[in-house]
Tab-separated table of C-alpha atoms and ligand atoms in Angstrom:
chain	number	residue	atom	x	y	z
A	198	UNK	CA	-88.272	27.125	5.048
A	199	UNK	CA	-85.676	28.059	2.419
A	200	UNK	CA	-82.636	25.919	3.355
A	201	UNK	CA	-82.108	23.014	5.777
A	202	UNK	CA	-78.588	23.240	7.141
A	203	UNK	CA	-79.217	22.548	10.816
A	204	UNK	CA	-82.074	21.260	12.996
A	205	UNK	CA	-82.785	24.832	14.136
A	206	UNK	CA	-83.885	25.758	10.573
A	207	UNK	CA	-87.010	23.677	11.122
A	208	UNK	CA	-88.650	25.931	13.693
A	209	UNK	CA	-90.307	24.368	16.753
A	210	UNK	CA	-89.050	20.761	16.925
A	211	UNK	CA	-92.132	19.197	18.550
A	212	UNK	CA	-94.343	20.656	15.833
A	213	UNK	CA	-92.029	19.315	13.125
A	214	UNK	CA	-91.957	15.854	14.697
A	215	UNK	CA	-95.761	15.809	14.905
A	216	UNK	CA	-96.006	16.797	11.246
A	217	UNK	CA	-93.492	14.117	10.222
A	218	UNK	CA	-95.509	11.490	12.115
A	219	UNK	CA	-98.607	12.611	10.183
A	220	UNK	CA	-96.678	12.178	6.909
A	221	UNK	CA	-95.696	8.689	8.051
A	222	UNK	CA	-99.387	7.758	8.437
A	223	UNK	CA	-100.064	8.630	4.815
A	224	UNK	CA	-96.769	9.134	2.942
A	225	UNK	CA	-98.254	9.807	-0.502
A	226	UNK	CA	-100.895	12.319	0.633
A	227	UNK	CA	-98.978	15.232	-0.904
A	228	UNK	CA	-98.097	13.477	-4.198
A	229	UNK	CA	-99.152	16.567	-6.141
A	230	UNK	CA	-96.907	19.005	-4.259
A	231	UNK	CA	-93.665	18.004	-5.975
A	232	UNK	CA	-95.029	17.603	-9.507
A	233	UNK	CA	-92.520	18.884	-12.075
A	234	UNK	CA	-90.048	19.785	-9.336
A	235	UNK	CA	-86.559	18.271	-9.389
A	236	UNK	CA	-84.320	17.432	-6.439
A	237	UNK	CA	-80.594	17.071	-7.079
A	238	UNK	CA	-78.631	14.848	-4.686
A	239	UNK	CA	-74.872	15.446	-4.730
A	240	UNK	CA	-72.636	12.973	-2.931
A	241	UNK	CA	-69.011	13.687	-2.150
A	242	UNK	CA	-69.009	10.637	0.187
A	243	UNK	CA	-70.608	7.197	0.484
A	244	UNK	CA	-74.157	6.641	1.656
A	245	UNK	CA	-76.876	4.040	1.920
A	246	UNK	CA	-79.648	5.539	4.063
A	247	UNK	CA	-79.312	9.199	3.184
A	248	UNK	CA	-79.265	8.474	-0.507
A	249	UNK	CA	-82.222	6.085	-0.583
A	250	UNK	CA	-84.430	7.676	2.100
A	251	UNK	CA	-84.112	11.178	0.623
A	252	UNK	CA	-84.906	9.774	-2.800
A	253	UNK	CA	-87.863	7.854	-1.369
A	254	UNK	CA	-89.108	11.008	0.386
A	255	UNK	CA	-88.957	12.943	-2.889
A	256	UNK	CA	-90.816	10.180	-4.738
A	257	UNK	CA	-93.519	10.185	-2.036
A	258	UNK	CA	-94.007	13.899	-2.785
A	259	UNK	CA	-94.169	13.309	-6.540
A	260	UNK	CA	-90.778	14.926	-7.254
A	261	UNK	CA	-88.182	13.963	-9.833
A	262	UNK	CA	-84.731	13.100	-8.494
A	263	UNK	CA	-81.265	13.318	-10.037
A	264	UNK	CA	-78.305	11.826	-8.190
A	265	UNK	CA	-74.645	12.543	-8.809
A	266	UNK	CA	-71.594	11.036	-7.114
A	267	UNK	CA	-68.897	13.677	-7.109
A	268	UNK	CA	-66.325	11.428	-5.452
A	269	UNK	CA	-65.332	9.636	-8.646
A	270	UNK	CA	-67.786	10.723	-11.352
A	271	UNK	CA	-67.898	14.525	-11.188
A	272	UNK	CA	-65.183	17.016	-12.126
A	273	UNK	CA	-62.941	17.832	-9.178
A	274	UNK	CA	-64.294	21.161	-7.900
A	275	UNK	CA	-62.340	24.251	-6.916
A	276	UNK	CA	-63.706	26.294	-4.014
A	277	UNK	CA	-61.136	29.054	-3.594
A	278	UNK	CA	-61.746	32.385	-5.326
A	279	UNK	CA	-59.051	33.779	-7.581
A	280	UNK	CA	-57.048	30.535	-7.792
A	281	UNK	CA	-54.916	29.764	-10.817
A	282	UNK	CA	-56.485	26.405	-11.608
A	283	UNK	CA	-53.398	24.696	-12.994
A	284	UNK	CA	-53.440	21.880	-10.410
A	285	UNK	CA	-55.911	19.047	-9.702
A	286	UNK	CA	-59.257	20.850	-9.860
A	287	UNK	CA	-61.169	21.069	-13.151
A	288	UNK	CA	-64.239	23.217	-12.453
A	289	UNK	CA	-65.004	26.088	-10.078
A	290	UNK	CA	-67.949	25.968	-7.677
A	291	UNK	CA	-69.122	29.274	-9.243
A	292	UNK	CA	-70.001	27.606	-12.549
A	293	UNK	CA	-70.984	24.201	-11.103
A	294	UNK	CA	-73.498	25.664	-8.624
A	295	UNK	CA	-75.090	27.969	-11.193
A	296	UNK	CA	-75.382	25.170	-13.748
A	297	UNK	CA	-76.950	22.766	-11.229
A	298	UNK	CA	-79.380	25.545	-10.212
A	299	UNK	CA	-80.750	25.531	-13.765
A	300	UNK	CA	-81.413	21.776	-13.743
A	301	UNK	CA	-82.810	21.439	-10.228
A	302	UNK	CA	-85.324	23.207	-7.964
A	303	UNK	CA	-83.400	22.302	-4.822
A	304	UNK	CA	-80.083	20.606	-4.101
A	305	UNK	CA	-79.000	18.302	-1.267
A	306	UNK	CA	-75.308	17.845	-0.492
A	307	UNK	CA	-73.211	15.323	1.422
A	308	UNK	CA	-69.644	16.464	2.095
A	309	UNK	CA	-67.934	15.021	5.174
A	310	UNK	CA	-65.165	16.567	7.229
A	311	UNK	CA	-61.651	15.700	6.067
A	312	UNK	CA	-60.640	15.446	9.764
A	313	UNK	CA	-57.239	16.811	8.759
A	314	UNK	CA	-57.653	20.596	9.001
A	315	UNK	CA	-60.134	21.852	11.599
A	316	UNK	CA	-60.417	25.395	10.232
A	317	UNK	CA	-60.876	24.207	6.661
A	318	UNK	CA	-63.535	21.689	7.711
A	319	UNK	CA	-65.352	24.267	9.809
A	320	UNK	CA	-65.416	26.647	6.837
A	321	UNK	CA	-67.789	24.078	5.229
A	322	UNK	CA	-66.461	24.972	1.782
A	323	UNK	CA	-68.740	22.615	-0.144
A	324	UNK	CA	-72.011	23.454	1.635
A	325	UNK	CA	-71.208	27.161	1.835
A	326	UNK	CA	-69.942	27.180	-1.744
A	327	UNK	CA	-73.371	26.015	-2.877
A	328	UNK	CA	-75.093	28.418	-0.462
A	329	UNK	CA	-73.123	31.276	-1.996
A	330	UNK	CA	-73.315	30.402	-5.675
A	331	UNK	CA	-76.499	28.332	-6.143
A	332	UNK	CA	-79.805	30.145	-6.643
A	333	UNK	CA	-81.908	27.252	-5.274
A	334	UNK	CA	-82.539	25.929	-1.720
A	335	UNK	CA	-79.763	23.815	-0.170
A	336	UNK	CA	-80.212	20.776	2.101
A	337	UNK	CA	-77.457	19.352	4.304
A	338	UNK	CA	-77.114	15.559	3.944
A	339	UNK	CA	-74.109	15.551	6.375
A	340	UNK	CA	-71.505	18.248	6.254
A	341	UNK	CA	-68.325	18.649	8.310
A	342	UNK	CA	-70.214	19.889	11.349
A	343	UNK	CA	-73.800	18.631	11.103
A	344	UNK	CA	-76.131	15.816	10.035
A	345	UNK	CA	-79.541	17.397	10.647
A	346	UNK	CA	-81.628	14.887	8.664
A	347	UNK	CA	-80.303	12.173	10.983
A	348	UNK	CA	-81.084	14.288	14.050
A	349	UNK	CA	-84.635	14.887	12.870
A	350	UNK	CA	-85.167	11.161	12.256
A	351	UNK	CA	-83.794	10.530	15.753
A	352	UNK	CA	-86.248	13.041	17.239
A	353	UNK	CA	-89.106	11.249	15.451
A	354	UNK	CA	-87.870	7.881	16.780
A	355	UNK	CA	-87.566	9.212	20.330
A	356	UNK	CA	-91.121	10.576	20.137
A	357	UNK	CA	-92.426	7.182	19.023
A	358	UNK	CA	-90.453	5.072	21.496
A	359	UNK	CA	-90.512	7.168	24.675
A	360	UNK	CA	-92.417	5.681	27.570
A	361	UNK	CA	-92.035	8.632	29.950
A	362	UNK	CA	-92.563	12.332	29.362
A	363	UNK	CA	-89.005	13.241	30.396
A	364	UNK	CA	-86.707	10.321	29.485
A	365	UNK	CA	-83.051	9.967	30.391
A	366	UNK	CA	-81.057	9.976	27.136
A	367	UNK	CA	-77.315	9.245	27.039
A	368	UNK	CA	-75.037	9.871	24.068
A	369	UNK	CA	-72.133	7.453	24.467
A	370	UNK	CA	-68.912	7.365	22.501
A	371	UNK	CA	-67.862	3.848	21.440
A	372	UNK	CA	-64.641	2.517	19.907
A	373	UNK	CA	-63.978	2.337	16.164
A	374	UNK	CA	-60.822	1.521	14.174
A	375	UNK	CA	-61.153	4.548	11.862
A	376	UNK	CA	-61.287	8.294	12.480
A	377	UNK	CA	-64.958	9.281	12.134
A	378	UNK	CA	-66.563	12.731	11.884
A	379	UNK	CA	-68.326	14.653	14.660
A	380	UNK	CA	-71.398	15.586	12.622
A	381	UNK	CA	-73.824	12.934	13.878
A	382	UNK	CA	-72.914	13.537	17.524
A	383	UNK	CA	-73.049	17.330	17.061
A	384	UNK	CA	-76.494	17.270	15.488
A	385	UNK	CA	-77.787	14.814	18.087
A	386	UNK	CA	-76.604	17.188	20.831
A	387	UNK	CA	-78.206	20.184	19.086
A	388	UNK	CA	-81.465	18.260	18.739
A	389	UNK	CA	-81.443	17.053	22.356
A	390	UNK	CA	-81.000	20.611	23.585
A	391	UNK	CA	-84.459	21.283	22.115
A	392	UNK	CA	-86.034	18.335	23.989
A	393	UNK	CA	-87.514	18.044	27.440
A	394	UNK	CA	-85.208	15.261	28.635
A	395	UNK	CA	-82.416	14.447	31.053
A	396	UNK	CA	-79.523	14.434	28.601
A	397	UNK	CA	-75.861	13.695	29.110
A	398	UNK	CA	-72.838	12.760	27.038
A	399	UNK	CA	-70.205	10.182	28.001
A	400	UNK	CA	-66.811	9.630	26.366
A	401	UNK	CA	-63.193	9.010	27.326
A	402	UNK	CA	-61.086	12.049	28.184
A	403	UNK	CA	-59.742	13.662	25.025
A	404	UNK	CA	-62.960	13.064	23.087
A	405	UNK	CA	-64.684	16.302	24.142
A	406	UNK	CA	-66.911	17.594	21.343
A	407	UNK	CA	-66.878	21.214	20.189
A	408	UNK	CA	-67.598	23.299	23.290
A	409	UNK	CA	-69.650	25.763	21.241
A	410	UNK	CA	-72.061	22.927	20.404
A	411	UNK	CA	-72.093	21.081	23.734
A	412	UNK	CA	-72.513	24.260	25.787
A	413	UNK	CA	-73.622	23.356	29.296
A	414	UNK	CA	-74.801	19.800	28.502
A	415	UNK	CA	-73.519	17.463	31.251
A	416	UNK	CA	-70.461	15.377	30.365
A	417	UNK	CA	-69.732	12.263	32.464
A	418	UNK	CA	-66.426	10.480	31.849
A	419	UNK	CA	-67.526	7.320	33.702
A	420	UNK	CA	-69.639	5.410	31.172
A	421	UNK	CA	-71.133	3.048	33.743
A	422	UNK	CA	-72.286	5.952	35.871
A	423	UNK	CA	-73.672	7.778	32.841
A	424	UNK	CA	-75.722	4.777	31.732
A	425	UNK	CA	-77.436	4.243	35.116
A	426	UNK	CA	-81.227	4.216	34.678
A	427	UNK	CA	-81.015	5.410	31.079
A	428	UNK	CA	-84.137	5.138	28.915
A	429	UNK	CA	-82.247	5.632	25.630
A	430	UNK	CA	-78.583	5.028	24.856
A	431	UNK	CA	-77.474	6.684	21.606
A	432	UNK	CA	-74.103	5.304	20.552
A	433	UNK	CA	-71.623	6.820	18.111
A	434	UNK	CA	-67.922	6.886	17.554
A	435	UNK	CA	-66.180	10.136	16.757
A	436	UNK	CA	-62.519	11.049	16.517
A	437	UNK	CA	-60.904	13.551	18.849
A	438	UNK	CA	-61.948	17.156	18.274
A	439	UNK	CA	-59.184	18.817	20.270
A	440	UNK	CA	-56.439	16.585	18.783
A	441	UNK	CA	-58.307	17.035	15.552
A	442	UNK	CA	-59.099	13.736	13.794
A	443	UNK	CA	-56.935	11.571	16.065
A	444	UNK	CA	-57.971	8.094	17.254
A	445	UNK	CA	-56.751	8.305	20.853
A	446	UNK	CA	-58.044	4.941	22.022
A	447	UNK	CA	-59.918	1.901	20.770
A	448	UNK	CA	-60.552	0.634	24.301
A	449	UNK	CA	-63.036	-2.253	23.852
A	450	UNK	CA	-64.383	-1.586	27.340
A	451	UNK	CA	-66.380	1.277	25.801
A	452	UNK	CA	-68.301	-1.093	23.474
A	453	UNK	CA	-72.018	-1.285	24.312
A	454	UNK	CA	-73.057	-4.674	25.646
A	455	UNK	CA	-76.441	-6.028	26.613
A	456	UNK	CA	-75.389	-5.918	30.236
A	457	UNK	CA	-74.463	-2.227	30.041
A	458	UNK	CA	-77.659	-1.367	28.198
A	459	UNK	CA	-79.846	-2.761	30.965
A	460	UNK	CA	-83.457	-1.996	30.096
A	461	UNK	CA	-82.655	1.035	27.925
A	462	UNK	CA	-83.455	1.278	24.228
A	463	UNK	CA	-80.473	1.362	21.882
A	464	UNK	CA	-79.983	3.897	19.100
A	465	UNK	CA	-77.342	4.281	16.366
A	466	UNK	CA	-77.442	6.132	13.041
A	467	UNK	CA	-75.878	3.218	11.077
A	468	UNK	CA	-73.693	2.007	9.457
A	469	UNK	CA	-72.408	0.215	12.563
A	470	UNK	CA	-69.505	-2.171	13.087
A	471	UNK	CA	-70.855	-5.168	14.979
A	472	UNK	CA	-68.930	-6.311	18.043
A	473	UNK	CA	-66.689	-3.239	17.893
A	474	UNK	CA	-69.181	-0.442	18.583
A	475	UNK	CA	-71.955	-2.652	19.954
A	476	UNK	CA	-72.324	-6.375	20.472
A	477	UNK	CA	-74.623	-8.567	18.368
A	478	UNK	CA	-76.862	-9.296	21.343
A	479	UNK	CA	-77.908	-5.621	21.467
A	480	UNK	CA	-78.461	-5.106	17.733
A	481	UNK	CA	-80.406	-8.362	17.498
A	482	UNK	CA	-82.589	-7.595	20.496
A	483	UNK	CA	-85.998	-5.945	20.745
A	484	UNK	CA	-84.297	-3.045	22.512
A	485	UNK	CA	-82.589	-1.905	19.317
A	486	UNK	CA	-84.245	0.990	17.471
A	487	UNK	CA	-81.732	1.192	14.612
A	488	UNK	CA	-84.098	-0.098	11.902
A	489	UNK	CA	-86.863	2.226	13.083
A	490	UNK	CA	-84.403	5.149	12.999
A	491	UNK	CA	-83.441	4.322	9.418
A	492	UNK	CA	-87.132	4.117	8.479
A	493	UNK	CA	-87.763	7.544	9.981
A	494	UNK	CA	-85.062	9.040	7.761
A	495	UNK	CA	-87.682	8.962	4.976
A	496	UNK	CA	-90.217	11.009	6.961
A	497	UNK	CA	-87.575	13.418	8.237
A	498	UNK	CA	-86.487	14.086	4.642
A	499	UNK	CA	-90.093	14.263	3.511
A	500	UNK	CA	-90.911	16.946	6.065
A	501	UNK	CA	-87.881	18.977	4.988
A	502	UNK	CA	-88.652	18.654	1.264
A	503	UNK	CA	-92.311	19.505	1.861
A	504	UNK	CA	-91.472	22.645	3.806
A	505	UNK	CA	-89.073	23.785	1.077
A	506	UNK	CA	-91.583	22.962	-1.705
A	507	UNK	CA	-94.140	25.086	0.118
A	508	UNK	CA	-91.722	28.027	0.105
A	509	UNK	CA	-90.676	28.024	-3.571
B	839	LIG	C1	-70.166	8.418	8.931
B	839	LIG	C2	-69.934	9.292	10.151
B	839	LIG	O1	-69.535	8.779	11.181
B	839	LIG	O2	-70.169	10.516	10.071
B	839	LIG	C3	-71.599	8.496	8.468
B	839	LIG	C4	-72.637	8.223	9.489
B	839	LIG	C5	-74.003	8.525	9.059
B	839	LIG	N1	-69.875	7.038	9.263
B	839	LIG	C6	-68.852	6.380	8.758
B	839	LIG	O3	-68.062	6.937	8.012
B	839	LIG	C7	-68.700	4.941	9.122
B	840	LIG	N1	-77.143	7.284	8.848
B	840	LIG	C1	-76.713	7.638	7.610
B	840	LIG	O1	-76.639	8.821	7.258
B	840	LIG	O2	-76.405	6.590	6.806
B	840	LIG	P1	-75.685	6.647	5.397
B	840	LIG	O3	-74.280	7.166	5.650
B	840	LIG	O4	-75.720	5.247	4.871
B	840	LIG	O5	-76.415	7.603	4.502
């Protein structure tokens, strides 16, 4: 594998999940593979899990890691070709990507959607800028459209926690005071399309995700109906896609409660706002898989790094 931009870059998902679970059994087995190889982690946005789990994965493989926060520490980058750079930006992606390619053997990038301009976000200027101008493999640590390391960790968690061969999995929108990106929900949908499961999405009207990603996945606007007999409830807030970036409602009736969850297992990518998205009683119960999901981020990243190391 050369780059990891979406879950489909991995090849057969079940095989990848099985390999990640093997890595989890003995995380330092391939310590020699990453010797003298350097991973660069570039953050244009905040992170806890992605930053530490990807670093941990690299260390498990014997790699060196360099981390840079572009938000406030790097030069403001320009992404448009032919611009007269007499405004806010100090360095063009052309130079930055080539320079980083000399210091690192692969580069991982986090650059969220602005949620202001749909077309600009969907052009993925940061990720694609590095794809175009870097000469090393590129890994997506959450871009405007996708968060495939999260989706892979979620697939690993589902494989570990499933009690039936074809579980019912529901992706439910939940309220949040801020406008959040669509990437986690998009990648979860893309991953679930590769699973043998009964999968549906529930959200208030106006919160339809990108039709090109959802395709013919069932959408049920009645949350209670959607959650009936669910085995897994994956919860996430996202802002409106059609009214791009808008918070149309914060209706607390969409919060996940213990009563709504029933006997299902609860999933969330974290960070989560307690008693807004989901009540304490769920997060503090045995039915919550959120800590296991965060743990599996390490093995998801480790599988991705290993596959790229094997190709360079
Ligand atoms: C981000 C999001 O919703 O995409 C990151 C989640 C992994 N969450 C927040 O900004 C709270
Ligand atoms: N789930 C996730 O990506 O968390 P961070 O934003 O803390 O990296």
